[in-house]
Coordinates of C-alpha atoms and ligand atoms in Angstrom, one line a residue:
M1 CA 13.0 -15.2 19.0
D2 CA 12.6 -11.8 20.6
G3 CA 14.2 -10.2 17.5
F4 CA 11.6 -12.0 15.4
K5 CA 8.7 -10.8 17.6
K6 CA 10.0 -7.2 17.4
R7 CA 10.3 -7.4 13.6
L8 CA 6.8 -9.0 13.4
S9 CA 5.3 -6.1 15.4
E10 CA 7.2 -3.5 13.4
S11 CA 6.9 -4.9 9.8
V12 CA 3.6 -4.7 8.1
Q13 CA 5.1 -6.7 5.2
L14 CA 6.1 -9.6 7.5
R15 CA 2.8 -9.6 9.3
L16 CA 0.9 -9.5 6.1
S17 CA 3.0 -12.4 4.6
I18 CA 2.6 -14.5 7.7
V19 CA -1.2 -13.9 8.2
L20 CA -1.9 -14.5 4.6
S21 CA 0.2 -17.7 4.3
T22 CA -1.4 -19.0 7.5
A23 CA -4.8 -18.3 6.1
I24 CA -3.9 -20.0 2.8
L25 CA -2.5 -23.0 4.7
I26 CA -5.7 -23.4 6.8
V27 CA -8.0 -23.0 3.9
A28 CA -5.9 -25.5 1.8
L29 CA -5.9 -28.0 4.7
L30 CA -9.7 -27.7 5.2
A31 CA -10.3 -28.0 1.5
A32 CA -7.9 -31.0 1.3
V33 CA -9.6 -32.8 4.2
F34 CA -13.1 -32.2 2.6
A35 CA -11.9 -33.4 -0.8
F36 CA -10.3 -36.5 0.7
V37 CA -13.4 -37.5 2.8
T38 CA -15.8 -36.8 -0.2
A39 CA -13.6 -38.8 -2.6
F40 CA -13.3 -41.7 -0.1
D41 CA -17.1 -41.8 0.4
E42 CA -17.8 -41.7 -3.3
A43 CA -15.3 -44.5 -4.0
R44 CA -17.0 -46.7 -1.3
E45 CA -20.5 -45.8 -2.7
M46 CA -19.3 -47.0 -6.1
Q47 CA -17.9 -50.2 -4.7
D48 CA -21.2 -50.9 -2.9
N49 CA -23.0 -50.2 -6.1
T50 CA -20.9 -52.9 -7.8
L51 CA -22.0 -55.5 -5.2
R52 CA -25.6 -54.4 -5.6
Q53 CA -25.4 -54.7 -9.4
V54 CA -23.9 -58.2 -9.1
A55 CA -26.8 -59.3 -6.9
A56 CA -29.3 -57.8 -9.4
L57 CA -27.5 -59.5 -12.3
F58 CA -27.7 -62.8 -10.5
E59 CA -31.4 -62.4 -10.0
R60 CA -32.2 -61.0 -13.5
Q61 CA -30.3 -63.8 -15.3
Q62 CA -31.6 -66.5 -12.9
M63 CA -28.1 -67.9 -12.5
T64 CA -27.1 -71.1 -10.7
L65 CA -24.0 -71.2 -8.7
S66 CA -21.4 -74.0 -8.6
Y67 CA -18.1 -73.9 -6.8
S68 CA -15.2 -75.6 -8.6
E69 CA -12.8 -77.7 -6.6
H70 CA -9.7 -76.9 -8.6
E71 CA -9.6 -73.4 -9.5
Q72 CA -8.1 -72.4 -12.9
P73 CA -6.5 -68.9 -13.0
I74 CA -8.9 -66.5 -14.8
E75 CA -7.5 -63.4 -16.6
G76 CA -8.3 -60.1 -14.8
D77 CA -9.1 -61.9 -11.6
N78 CA -7.5 -60.6 -8.4
E79 CA -7.8 -62.4 -5.2
E80 CA -7.8 -59.3 -3.0
S81 CA -10.4 -57.3 -4.8
R82 CA -12.5 -60.3 -5.9
V83 CA -16.3 -60.2 -5.6
V84 CA -17.7 -63.4 -4.1
I85 CA -21.2 -64.5 -4.7
Q86 CA -22.8 -67.5 -3.0
Y87 CA -26.0 -69.0 -1.6
L88 CA -26.0 -67.9 2.0
A89 CA -26.6 -71.4 3.2
D90 CA -23.6 -72.8 1.3
G91 CA -21.3 -71.1 3.7
A92 CA -22.2 -73.4 6.5
R93 CA -20.8 -76.3 4.6
A94 CA -17.5 -74.6 3.7
A95 CA -16.6 -73.5 7.2
G96 CA -12.8 -73.9 7.8
D97 CA -12.1 -74.5 4.1
D98 CA -9.2 -72.4 2.9
D99 CA -10.0 -72.7 -0.8
N100 CA -10.8 -69.3 -2.2
S101 CA -13.4 -70.5 -4.6
S102 CA -15.4 -72.1 -1.8
P103 CA -18.2 -70.1 -0.4
L104 CA -17.5 -67.9 2.7
P105 CA -18.6 -69.3 6.1
L106 CA -21.3 -66.7 6.6
P107 CA -24.0 -67.2 9.4
T108 CA -27.2 -68.4 7.8
T109 CA -29.1 -66.1 10.1
L110 CA -27.9 -62.9 8.4
A111 CA -30.8 -60.6 7.6
D112 CA -31.2 -59.0 4.1
G113 CA -29.0 -55.9 3.6
W114 CA -25.5 -54.7 4.3
S115 CA -23.2 -55.9 7.0
T116 CA -19.5 -56.5 7.8
Q117 CA -18.4 -60.0 8.6
T118 CA -15.1 -61.3 9.7
V119 CA -13.9 -64.4 8.0
G120 CA -10.5 -65.7 9.2
D121 CA -9.2 -62.3 10.4
E122 CA -10.4 -60.6 7.2
P123 CA -13.4 -58.3 7.4
F124 CA -15.8 -58.6 4.4
R125 CA -18.5 -56.2 3.2
V126 CA -21.5 -58.4 2.6
L127 CA -24.8 -57.8 0.9
V128 CA -27.5 -60.4 1.6
K129 CA -30.5 -60.6 -0.7
T130 CA -33.5 -62.8 -1.0
T131 CA -34.5 -63.3 -4.6
A132 CA -38.0 -63.5 -6.0
Q133 CA -37.5 -67.3 -6.2
G134 CA -36.9 -67.4 -2.5
Q135 CA -33.1 -68.0 -2.8
R136 CA -30.9 -66.2 -0.3
I137 CA -27.7 -65.1 -1.8
A138 CA -24.7 -63.1 -0.4
V139 CA -22.4 -60.9 -2.4
A140 CA -19.2 -60.0 -0.6
Q141 CA -15.9 -58.3 -1.1
E142 CA -12.8 -58.0 1.2
M143 CA -12.8 -54.7 3.1
G144 CA -9.0 -54.3 3.0
A145 CA -8.7 -54.1 -0.8
R146 CA -11.8 -51.9 -1.0
D147 CA -10.4 -49.4 1.6
K148 CA -7.0 -49.4 -0.1
E149 CA -8.6 -48.5 -3.4
A150 CA -10.8 -45.9 -1.9
R151 CA -7.9 -44.3 -0.1
E152 CA -5.8 -44.2 -3.2
S153 CA -8.5 -42.6 -5.2
A154 CA -9.1 -40.0 -2.4
A155 CA -5.4 -39.3 -2.2
R156 CA -5.3 -38.5 -5.9
S157 CA -7.9 -35.8 -5.3
L158 CA -5.3 -34.1 -3.0
L159 CA -2.7 -33.7 -5.8
P160 CA -4.0 -30.2 -7.0
F161 CA -3.5 -28.9 -3.5
L162 CA 0.1 -30.1 -3.4
F163 CA 0.8 -27.9 -6.4
L164 CA -1.5 -25.1 -5.6
F165 CA -0.2 -24.3 -2.1
P166 CA 3.4 -23.5 -3.0
V167 CA 2.3 -21.6 -6.1
L168 CA 0.0 -19.5 -4.0
L169 CA 2.7 -18.8 -1.5
L170 CA 5.2 -17.7 -4.2
V171 CA 2.5 -15.4 -5.8
L172 CA 1.8 -14.0 -2.3
A173 CA 5.5 -13.3 -1.5
N174 CA 6.0 -11.7 -4.8
L175 CA 2.8 -9.6 -4.5
V176 CA 3.7 -8.3 -1.0
R177 CA 7.2 -7.4 -2.2
T178 CA 5.9 -5.6 -5.2
L179 CA 3.3 -3.7 -3.2
F180 CA 5.9 -2.4 -0.8
R181 CA 8.5 -1.5 -3.4
P182 CA 7.2 2.1 -4.0
I183 CA 7.8 2.8 -0.4
E184 CA 11.4 1.7 -0.6
V185 CA 11.9 3.8 -3.8
L186 CA 10.3 6.8 -2.1
A187 CA 12.6 6.5 0.9
A188 CA 15.7 6.3 -1.3
E189 CA 14.5 9.3 -3.2
I190 CA 14.0 11.4 -0.1
D191 CA 17.3 10.3 1.4
Q192 CA 19.1 11.6 -1.7
R193 CA 17.8 15.1 -1.3
G194 CA 19.9 18.0 -0.1
E195 CA 18.7 20.1 2.8
Q196 CA 17.5 22.9 0.4
E197 CA 15.5 20.5 -1.7
L198 CA 12.1 21.0 -0.1
H199 CA 10.0 20.6 -3.2
P200 CA 6.9 18.4 -2.8
I201 CA 7.3 14.6 -3.3
D202 CA 5.6 13.4 -6.4
E203 CA 2.8 11.1 -5.1
G204 CA 1.1 10.4 -8.5
H205 CA 2.6 6.9 -8.9
L206 CA 2.1 5.8 -5.3
P207 CA -0.6 3.4 -4.0
T208 CA -3.7 5.1 -2.5
E209 CA -2.9 3.8 1.0
V210 CA 0.5 5.6 1.1
R211 CA -0.7 8.7 -0.6
P212 CA -2.2 10.4 2.5
F213 CA 1.0 9.9 4.3
V214 CA 3.1 11.4 1.5
L215 CA 0.6 14.3 1.2
A216 CA 1.0 15.0 4.9
I217 CA 4.8 15.1 4.4
N218 CA 4.3 17.4 1.5
R219 CA 2.2 19.7 3.6
L220 CA 4.9 19.6 6.3
L221 CA 7.6 20.4 3.6
A222 CA 5.5 23.3 2.5
R223 CA 5.2 24.7 6.0
V224 CA 9.0 24.3 6.6
T225 CA 9.7 26.1 3.3
R226 CA 7.3 28.9 4.3
S227 CA 8.8 29.2 7.7
M228 CA 12.4 29.2 6.2
D229 CA 11.3 31.8 3.7
V230 CA 9.9 34.0 6.5
Q231 CA 13.2 33.6 8.4
R232 CA 15.3 34.4 5.4
R233 CA 13.1 37.4 4.5
F234 CA 13.4 38.6 8.1
V235 CA 17.3 38.4 8.0
A236 CA 17.3 40.1 4.6
D237 CA 14.9 42.8 5.7
A238 CA 16.8 43.4 8.9
A239 CA 20.1 43.7 7.1
H240 CA 18.5 46.0 4.5
E241 CA 17.0 48.2 7.2
L242 CA 20.3 48.4 9.0
R243 CA 22.1 49.5 5.9
S244 CA 20.8 53.0 5.6
P245 CA 21.5 54.1 9.3
M246 CA 25.0 52.4 9.0
T247 CA 25.7 54.4 5.8
A248 CA 24.6 57.6 7.6
L249 CA 26.8 56.7 10.6
S250 CA 29.8 56.1 8.3
L251 CA 29.2 59.5 6.5
Q252 CA 29.0 61.3 9.9
A253 CA 32.2 59.6 11.0
E254 CA 33.9 60.6 7.8
R255 CA 32.8 64.2 8.2
L256 CA 33.9 64.2 11.9
A257 CA 37.4 63.1 10.7
T258 CA 37.9 66.5 9.0
V259 CA 37.3 68.3 12.2
E260 CA 40.3 69.5 14.3
M261 CA 40.6 67.3 17.3
S262 CA 43.1 66.0 19.8
S263 CA 45.2 62.9 18.8
Q264 CA 43.4 60.9 21.5
A265 CA 40.1 61.8 20.0
Q266 CA 41.4 60.9 16.5
E267 CA 42.5 57.5 17.7
R268 CA 39.0 56.9 19.2
L269 CA 37.4 58.1 16.0
M270 CA 39.6 55.7 14.0
L271 CA 38.4 52.7 16.2
L272 CA 34.8 53.9 15.7
R273 CA 35.2 54.1 11.9
R274 CA 36.7 50.6 11.9
G275 CA 33.8 49.3 13.9
I276 CA 31.4 50.9 11.5
E277 CA 33.2 49.3 8.5
R278 CA 33.0 45.9 10.2
S279 CA 29.3 46.3 10.8
K280 CA 28.8 47.4 7.2
K281 CA 30.7 44.3 6.0
L282 CA 28.6 42.1 8.3
I283 CA 25.4 43.6 7.0
D284 CA 26.6 43.1 3.4
Q285 CA 27.4 39.5 4.1
L286 CA 24.1 38.9 5.7
L287 CA 22.3 40.3 2.7
S288 CA 24.5 38.2 0.5
L289 CA 23.7 35.0 2.5
A290 CA 20.0 35.8 2.4
S291 CA 20.0 36.3 -1.3
A292 CA 22.1 33.1 -1.9
Q293 CA 19.6 31.2 0.2
S294 CA 16.6 32.5 -1.6
G295 CA 18.2 31.3 -4.8
A296 CA 17.6 34.7 -6.4
G297 CA 20.7 34.7 -8.6
A298 CA 20.3 36.4 -12.0
G299 CA 19.9 34.3 -15.1
V300 CA 22.0 31.2 -15.4
A301 CA 24.4 31.2 -18.4
M302 CA 27.8 29.7 -19.4
V303 CA 30.2 31.8 -17.4
S304 CA 34.0 31.8 -17.9
V305 CA 35.9 31.3 -14.7
H306 CA 38.8 33.4 -15.9
A307 CA 36.5 36.4 -16.5
V308 CA 35.2 36.1 -13.0
Y309 CA 38.8 35.8 -11.6
R310 CA 39.7 39.0 -13.4
Q311 CA 36.8 40.9 -11.9
V312 CA 37.6 39.6 -8.4
L313 CA 41.3 40.5 -8.8
E314 CA 40.4 44.0 -9.8
D315 CA 38.3 44.4 -6.6
L316 CA 40.7 42.8 -4.2
L317 CA 44.1 43.7 -5.6
P318 CA 44.4 46.8 -3.3
L319 CA 43.9 44.5 -0.3
A320 CA 46.6 42.1 -1.5
E321 CA 49.0 44.9 -2.3
E322 CA 48.5 46.3 1.2
K323 CA 49.9 43.0 2.5
A324 CA 52.5 42.6 -0.2
I325 CA 50.8 39.3 -1.3
D326 CA 51.7 37.9 -4.6
I327 CA 48.3 37.1 -6.2
G328 CA 47.6 35.9 -9.7
V329 CA 46.0 33.4 -12.0
E330 CA 48.0 30.2 -12.6
G331 CA 48.0 28.4 -15.9
G332 CA 46.1 29.4 -19.0
Q333 CA 43.4 26.8 -18.7
D334 CA 39.9 28.3 -18.5
G335 CA 36.6 26.5 -17.9
L336 CA 33.0 27.2 -18.5
V337 CA 30.4 26.8 -15.7
R338 CA 26.7 26.9 -16.1
I339 CA 25.8 29.3 -13.3
S340 CA 24.6 32.8 -12.6
E341 CA 27.6 35.1 -13.0
V342 CA 26.7 37.0 -9.8
D343 CA 26.8 33.7 -7.9
L344 CA 30.2 32.6 -9.2
L345 CA 31.5 36.1 -8.4
V346 CA 30.3 35.8 -4.8
V347 CA 31.9 32.4 -4.4
V348 CA 35.3 33.4 -5.8
K349 CA 35.3 36.7 -4.0
N350 CA 34.7 35.1 -0.7
L351 CA 37.4 32.5 -1.3
V352 CA 40.0 35.0 -2.5
D353 CA 39.0 37.4 0.3
N354 CA 39.7 34.7 2.8
A355 CA 43.0 33.7 1.1
I356 CA 44.3 37.3 1.2
R357 CA 43.1 37.9 4.8
Y358 CA 44.4 34.7 6.4
T359 CA 47.7 34.7 4.5
P360 CA 50.5 36.5 6.3
P361 CA 52.1 39.5 4.6
G362 CA 54.5 38.5 1.8
G363 CA 52.6 35.3 1.0
Q364 CA 51.2 34.0 -2.2
V365 CA 47.6 33.4 -3.5
D366 CA 47.1 31.4 -6.7
L367 CA 43.9 31.1 -8.6
S368 CA 43.5 28.3 -11.2
V369 CA 41.0 26.2 -13.1
S370 CA 41.2 22.4 -13.1
L371 CA 39.4 20.2 -15.7
E372 CA 39.2 16.7 -14.5
H373 CA 36.8 13.8 -14.6
G374 CA 34.2 15.9 -16.4
E375 CA 34.2 18.6 -13.8
V376 CA 35.4 22.2 -13.7
G377 CA 37.3 23.0 -10.6
V378 CA 37.6 26.6 -9.2
K379 CA 40.8 26.4 -7.2
V380 CA 42.1 29.0 -4.8
C381 CA 45.3 28.2 -2.9
D382 CA 47.2 30.3 -0.4
T383 CA 50.3 30.1 1.8
G384 CA 48.5 30.9 5.0
P385 CA 47.9 28.6 8.1
G386 CA 45.3 26.5 6.4
I387 CA 42.4 24.8 8.1
A388 CA 42.9 21.7 10.2
P389 CA 40.9 18.7 8.9
E390 CA 38.8 18.5 12.0
E391 CA 37.6 22.0 11.5
R392 CA 36.8 21.7 7.8
D393 CA 33.2 20.8 8.3
R394 CA 32.5 23.4 10.9
V395 CA 33.8 26.4 9.0
F396 CA 30.6 26.2 6.9
D397 CA 28.4 27.0 9.9
P398 CA 27.3 30.6 9.9
F399 CA 29.3 32.8 12.3
Y400 CA 31.8 30.1 12.9
R401 CA 35.4 31.3 13.0
C402 CA 38.5 29.3 13.8
L403 CA 40.2 30.2 17.1
G404 CA 43.4 32.2 17.0
S405 CA 42.5 34.2 13.9
E406 CA 43.3 37.9 14.3
E407 CA 41.5 38.9 11.2
L408 CA 38.2 40.7 11.5
G409 CA 35.3 38.9 9.9
S410 CA 31.7 37.8 10.2
G411 CA 32.1 34.0 9.8
L412 CA 29.5 34.1 7.0
G413 CA 31.8 33.9 3.9
L414 CA 32.1 30.1 3.6
S415 CA 28.4 29.6 4.6
I416 CA 27.5 31.8 1.5
V417 CA 29.9 29.7 -0.7
K418 CA 28.4 26.5 0.5
V419 CA 24.8 27.6 0.0
I420 CA 25.6 28.6 -3.6
A421 CA 27.6 25.5 -4.3
E422 CA 24.8 23.3 -3.1
R423 CA 22.3 25.1 -5.3
Y424 CA 24.4 24.2 -8.3
G425 CA 25.2 20.7 -7.1
A426 CA 28.9 21.6 -6.8
Q427 CA 31.3 20.0 -4.2
I428 CA 33.7 21.8 -2.0
R429 CA 37.0 20.2 -1.1
F430 CA 39.6 21.5 1.3
A431 CA 43.3 20.5 1.3
Y432 CA 46.6 21.9 2.6
T433 CA 48.6 23.7 -0.1
D434 CA 51.6 22.0 1.4
E435 CA 50.4 18.7 2.7
Q436 CA 53.7 17.8 4.4
A437 CA 54.1 21.1 6.3
R438 CA 50.3 21.0 6.9
S439 CA 50.0 24.7 5.9
G440 CA 48.3 26.8 3.3
L441 CA 44.6 26.3 2.4
C442 CA 43.6 25.0 -1.0
V443 CA 39.9 25.3 -1.7
L444 CA 38.5 23.4 -4.7
V445 CA 34.9 24.0 -5.8
L446 CA 33.9 21.3 -8.4
F447 CA 31.1 22.1 -10.8
A448 CA 29.8 19.6 -13.4
R449 CA 31.3 20.4 -16.8
V450 CA 28.8 21.3 -19.4
D451 CA 30.9 21.8 -22.5
P452 CA 33.6 19.1 -22.8
G453 CA 34.5 20.5 -26.3
R454 CA 36.4 23.5 -24.8
E455 CA 39.1 21.7 -23.0
D456 CA 42.1 23.3 -24.7
Ligands
LIG501 N1 42.2 30.8 3.4 C1 42.0 30.5 4.7 N2 43.1 30.2 5.5 C2 43.0 29.9 6.8 N3 41.8 29.9 7.5 C3 40.7 30.2 6.8 C4 40.8 30.5 5.4 N4 39.5 30.7 4.9 C5 38.7 30.6 6.0 N5 39.4 30.3 7.1 C6 38.8 30.1 8.5 O1 37.5 29.8 8.3 C7 36.7 30.7 9.1 C8 35.4 31.0 8.4 O2 35.6 31.7 7.2 P1 34.5 32.6 6.7 O3 33.2 31.8 6.7 O4 34.9 33.2 5.4 O5 34.3 33.7 7.8 P2 35.3 35.0 8.1 O6 36.3 35.0 7.0 O7 34.3 36.1 8.1 O8 35.8 34.7 9.4 C9 37.5 31.9 9.2 O9 37.3 32.5 10.4 C10 38.9 31.3 9.3 O10 39.3 30.9 10.6
LIG502 MG1 35.6 35.2 5.0

């Protein structure tokens, strides 16, 4: 019961349904009672009118009454609803007589007009009239039959309500459900959005009552977008501003290296230069992340994954050779992805850079393309330590780095990959290269395939 009360206070739909059904029920009941009473009264009025007409007919036709001893059945006659007419005084003679054709034992003292008289347990409606000739007549009918007829006729007037009430309830339930449907659709639509999809909600097809609420959400979305833009621009500007002094520092350090100095000073200088290199890399990655987030990739086109692999290998081959890592493209299968080439380059470069960095010397890095289920997979596998399943979500967080890694890095590489992948609706999957040994990382970025004709 408490659960129902809670739902009632929380659900406008439920409250509306209950209040409206109760209102319909009350109105229907009132209308039904009114209809019943009116129909009952009218039926009685008509019955009285019949008695009145019989009395008038008697007087108009100047009839004489006789009461037969042995009654013959008459067609259409019905004992219960029979109308009896008699001289008022004749009743006194017939007192105690059970025969139905005999006059009723009515008191001779009855005044003209309507009254109810009980004859042997049965109440009768009686009209007493004195004719122009001075005869006193009584027209009577049994109340039981009259009431039964009146009730039946009144009950028939209730039939429409019996149909109308359930129909109205069904219409109401359907109406309420239809009215609230746009809100459900809207919620589902918002739920499906990615965190970068901050475009305004289309409020054109929504009911006027919901529109202000959606407009308020749209205004909030606009504010969030603006504040995110400001933040991104700040990071991009800061990285940009840091770049020039860092380049100058790097140049100075290079020039310093040519100067004669003690081996101790040379060692310190080497550490300094390495620090400067790291900072330069961090700044580059920050810039790269900011540009990936702002979605400012150059024009989208059909890009060959192999072409991008080649460019990345050219750039990173020296790094691989330094560590004696066997790196190469596996299989001749190429795929086309609808993407900005710069974006795909950034994705592959970050993945291959990680693969080379985290794979111990003498290891292996394989690049390949998979074409399955209508998707193009960019796949980079290495023979390094891999990433444990429980850490696979966290490595996408900016600046997150797994513990125990000796490699220098910013922790931004996979964040950049994720931002770009999300922008193109691509999925990122991690696996071990060797599932049994739980080692080696295999990253698969799945893009929707655009050109199924080029599968060969
Ligand atoms: N190929 C890989 N093998 C093992 N660990 C990896 C690999 N790629 C990424 N990681 C782990 O994920 C973390 C985040 O990677 P990333 O975002 O590229 O940052 P960074 O490489 O600058 O540390 C890395 O610090 C590393 O611990
Ligand atoms: Mg990295």
